[in-house]
CSV table of C-alpha atoms in Angstrom, one decimal:
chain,number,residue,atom,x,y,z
S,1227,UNK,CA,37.8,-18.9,-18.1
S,1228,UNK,CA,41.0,-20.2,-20.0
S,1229,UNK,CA,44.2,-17.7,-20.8
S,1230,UNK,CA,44.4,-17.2,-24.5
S,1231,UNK,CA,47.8,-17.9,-25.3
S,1232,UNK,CA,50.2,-14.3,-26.3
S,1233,UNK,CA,50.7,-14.1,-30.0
S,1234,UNK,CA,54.3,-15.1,-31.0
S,1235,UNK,CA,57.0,-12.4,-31.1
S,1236,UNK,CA,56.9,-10.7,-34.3
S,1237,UNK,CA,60.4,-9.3,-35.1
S,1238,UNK,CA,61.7,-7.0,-38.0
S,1239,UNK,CA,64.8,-6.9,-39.5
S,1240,UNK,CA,66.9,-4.5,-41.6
S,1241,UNK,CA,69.9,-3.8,-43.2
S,1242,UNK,CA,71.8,-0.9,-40.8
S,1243,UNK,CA,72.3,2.5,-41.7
S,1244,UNK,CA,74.6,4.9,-40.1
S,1245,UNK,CA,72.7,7.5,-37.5
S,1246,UNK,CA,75.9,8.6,-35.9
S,1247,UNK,CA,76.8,11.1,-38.2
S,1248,UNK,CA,77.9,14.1,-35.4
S,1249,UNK,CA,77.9,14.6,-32.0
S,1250,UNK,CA,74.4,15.2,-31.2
S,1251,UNK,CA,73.6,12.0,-32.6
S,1252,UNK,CA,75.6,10.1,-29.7
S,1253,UNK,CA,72.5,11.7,-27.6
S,1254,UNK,CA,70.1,10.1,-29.4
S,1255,UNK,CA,71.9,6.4,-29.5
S,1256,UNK,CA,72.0,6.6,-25.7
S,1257,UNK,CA,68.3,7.0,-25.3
S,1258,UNK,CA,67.6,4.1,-27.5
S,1259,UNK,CA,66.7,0.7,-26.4
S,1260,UNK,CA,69.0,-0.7,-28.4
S,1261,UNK,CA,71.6,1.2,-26.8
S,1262,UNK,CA,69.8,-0.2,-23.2
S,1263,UNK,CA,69.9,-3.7,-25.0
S,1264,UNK,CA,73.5,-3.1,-25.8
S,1265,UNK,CA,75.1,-2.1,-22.8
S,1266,UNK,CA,72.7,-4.6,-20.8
S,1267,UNK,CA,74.4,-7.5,-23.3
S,1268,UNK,CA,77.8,-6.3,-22.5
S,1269,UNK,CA,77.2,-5.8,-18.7
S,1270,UNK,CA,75.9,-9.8,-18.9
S,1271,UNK,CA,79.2,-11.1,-20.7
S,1272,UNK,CA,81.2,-8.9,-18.0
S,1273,UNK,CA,79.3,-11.1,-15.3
S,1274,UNK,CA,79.3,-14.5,-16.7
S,1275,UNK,CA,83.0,-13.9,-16.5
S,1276,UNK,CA,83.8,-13.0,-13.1
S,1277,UNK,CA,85.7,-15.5,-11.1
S,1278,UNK,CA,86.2,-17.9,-13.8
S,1279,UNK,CA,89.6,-19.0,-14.6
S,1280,UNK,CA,91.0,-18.8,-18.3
S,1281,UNK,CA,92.7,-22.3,-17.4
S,1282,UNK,CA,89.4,-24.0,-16.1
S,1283,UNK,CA,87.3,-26.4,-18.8
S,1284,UNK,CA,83.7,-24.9,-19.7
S,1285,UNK,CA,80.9,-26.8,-21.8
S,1286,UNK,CA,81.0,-25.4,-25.3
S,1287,UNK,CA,77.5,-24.1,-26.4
S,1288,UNK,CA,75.9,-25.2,-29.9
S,1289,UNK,CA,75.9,-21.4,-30.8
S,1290,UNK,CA,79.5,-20.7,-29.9
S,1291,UNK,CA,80.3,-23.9,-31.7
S,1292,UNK,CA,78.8,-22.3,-34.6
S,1293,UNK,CA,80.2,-18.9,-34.0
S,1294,UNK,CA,84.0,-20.4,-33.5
S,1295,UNK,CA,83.3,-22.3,-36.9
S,1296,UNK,CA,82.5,-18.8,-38.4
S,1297,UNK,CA,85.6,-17.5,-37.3
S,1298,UNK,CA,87.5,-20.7,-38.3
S,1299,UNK,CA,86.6,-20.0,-42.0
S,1300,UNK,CA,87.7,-16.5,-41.8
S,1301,UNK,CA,91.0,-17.7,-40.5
S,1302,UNK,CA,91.1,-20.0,-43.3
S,1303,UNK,CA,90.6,-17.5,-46.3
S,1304,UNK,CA,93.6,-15.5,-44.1
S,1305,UNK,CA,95.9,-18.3,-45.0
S,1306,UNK,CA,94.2,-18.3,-48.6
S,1307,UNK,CA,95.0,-15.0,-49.5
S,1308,UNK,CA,98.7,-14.3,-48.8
S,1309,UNK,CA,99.8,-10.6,-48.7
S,1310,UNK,CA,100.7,-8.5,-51.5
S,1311,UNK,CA,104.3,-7.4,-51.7
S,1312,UNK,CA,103.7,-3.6,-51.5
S,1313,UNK,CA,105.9,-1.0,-50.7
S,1314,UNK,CA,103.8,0.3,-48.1
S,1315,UNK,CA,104.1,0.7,-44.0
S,1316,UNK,CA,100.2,0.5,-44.1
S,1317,UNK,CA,97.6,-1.8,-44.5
S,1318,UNK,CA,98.3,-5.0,-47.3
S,1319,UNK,CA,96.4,-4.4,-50.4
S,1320,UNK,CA,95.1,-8.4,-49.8
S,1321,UNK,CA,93.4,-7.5,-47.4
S,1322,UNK,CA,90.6,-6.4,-50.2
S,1323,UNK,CA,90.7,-9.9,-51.5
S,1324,UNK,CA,89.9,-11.4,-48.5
S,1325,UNK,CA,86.8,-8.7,-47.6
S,1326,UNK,CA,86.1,-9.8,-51.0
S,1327,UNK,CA,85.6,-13.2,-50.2
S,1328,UNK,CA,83.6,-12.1,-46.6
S,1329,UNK,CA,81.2,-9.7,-48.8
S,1330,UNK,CA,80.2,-12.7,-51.0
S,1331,UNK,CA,79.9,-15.0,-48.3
S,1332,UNK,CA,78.6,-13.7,-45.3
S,1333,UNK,CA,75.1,-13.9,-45.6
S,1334,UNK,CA,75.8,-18.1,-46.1
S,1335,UNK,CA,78.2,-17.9,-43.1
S,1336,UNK,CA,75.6,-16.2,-41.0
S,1337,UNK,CA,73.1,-17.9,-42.2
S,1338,UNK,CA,75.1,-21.2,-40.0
S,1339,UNK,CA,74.9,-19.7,-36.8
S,1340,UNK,CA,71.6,-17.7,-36.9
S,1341,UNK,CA,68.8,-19.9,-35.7
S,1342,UNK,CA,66.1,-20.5,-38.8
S,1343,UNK,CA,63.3,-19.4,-36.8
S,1344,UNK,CA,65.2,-16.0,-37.5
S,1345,UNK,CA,66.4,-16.6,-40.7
S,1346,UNK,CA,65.2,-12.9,-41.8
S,1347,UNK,CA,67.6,-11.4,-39.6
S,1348,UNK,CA,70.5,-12.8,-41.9
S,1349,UNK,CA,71.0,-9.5,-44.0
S,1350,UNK,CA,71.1,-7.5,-41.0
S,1351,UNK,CA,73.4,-9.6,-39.0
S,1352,UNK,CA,75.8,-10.1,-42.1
S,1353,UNK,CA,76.1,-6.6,-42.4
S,1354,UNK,CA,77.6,-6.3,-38.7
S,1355,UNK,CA,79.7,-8.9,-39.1
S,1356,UNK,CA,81.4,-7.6,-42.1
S,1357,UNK,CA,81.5,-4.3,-40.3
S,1358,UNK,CA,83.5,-5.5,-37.9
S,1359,UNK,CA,86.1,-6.3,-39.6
S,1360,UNK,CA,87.3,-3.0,-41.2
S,1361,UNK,CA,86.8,-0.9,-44.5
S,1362,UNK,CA,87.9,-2.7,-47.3
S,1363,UNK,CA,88.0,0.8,-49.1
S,1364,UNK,CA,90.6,2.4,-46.3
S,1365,UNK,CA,92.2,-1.0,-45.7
S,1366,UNK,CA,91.5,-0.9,-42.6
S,1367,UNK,CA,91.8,-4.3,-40.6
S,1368,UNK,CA,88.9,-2.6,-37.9
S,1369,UNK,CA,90.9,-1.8,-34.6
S,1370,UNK,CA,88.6,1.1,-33.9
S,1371,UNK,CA,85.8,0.7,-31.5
S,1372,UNK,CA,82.8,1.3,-34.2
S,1373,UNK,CA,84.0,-2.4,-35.7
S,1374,UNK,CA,84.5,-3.4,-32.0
S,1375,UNK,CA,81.4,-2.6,-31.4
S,1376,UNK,CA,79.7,-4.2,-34.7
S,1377,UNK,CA,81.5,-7.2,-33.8
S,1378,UNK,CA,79.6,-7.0,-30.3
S,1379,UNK,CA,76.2,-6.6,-31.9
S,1380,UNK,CA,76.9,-9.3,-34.5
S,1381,UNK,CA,77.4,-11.7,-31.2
S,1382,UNK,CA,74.2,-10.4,-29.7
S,1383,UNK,CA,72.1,-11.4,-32.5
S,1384,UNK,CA,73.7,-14.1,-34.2
């Protein structure tokens, strides 16, 4: 008698919501399996890393190609939009110019280094990656661990 073949994978997207409102809620995330998936992802990078020497030449993936063109364009809009002259010791007020530019284009950037057979994770991976790079609200250029830790996931999945 012949093996039927497994069905593909069906996976579901969506955009993210905040559940860590209070400290109970930490509880909660660290049950999940997508805190298991997270810490196992982290845990992976940690030992793909040991040993190796910062100075030593690796082969450059197709995805981290894409990921380092990404970041590339980000750095690009950074030289695009100067900084305000403001007389203020905290963040620039560009800085909302340039999250401008991210929150209209991030879906398209993502979009470049998602694979197409996931194409429907797109919204949901934009979000994280425009999470991770502060509140444009607060000005805040994200050097807490929440945007640390968006950054992370956006790496994951993208």
């Amino acid at each position: 008698m012949a093996e039927e073949a497994a069905p593909p994978l069906r996976l579901s997207f969506m955009i993210p919501k905040k559940e860590i409102n209070m400290v109970p809620d930490m509880a909660k995330w660290k049950r999940s399996q997508a805190y298991a998936d997270y810490i196992g992802f982290i845990l992976t990078l940690n030992e793909g890393i040991k040993s190796k020497k910062l100075t030593c030449e690796y082969k450059v993936s197709e995805p981290i190609e894409k990921l380092v063109a990404l970041l590339n364009t980000l750095d690009r809009w950074i030289d695009e939009t100067p900084p305000v002259d403001q007389p203020s010791r905290f963040g620039n007020k560009a800085f909302r110019d340039w999250y401008a530019k991210l929150d209209q284009g991030a879906e398209n950037l993502v979009a470049t280094v998602i694979p197409q057979n996931l194409s429907e994770a797109v919204p949901e991976v934009a979000v994280y990656l425009k999470e991770s790079v502060g509140n444009s609200t607060r000005i805040d250029y994200g050097t807490g661990i929440c945007v640390q830790s968006s950054f992370l996931i956006y790496i994951k999945i993208g």
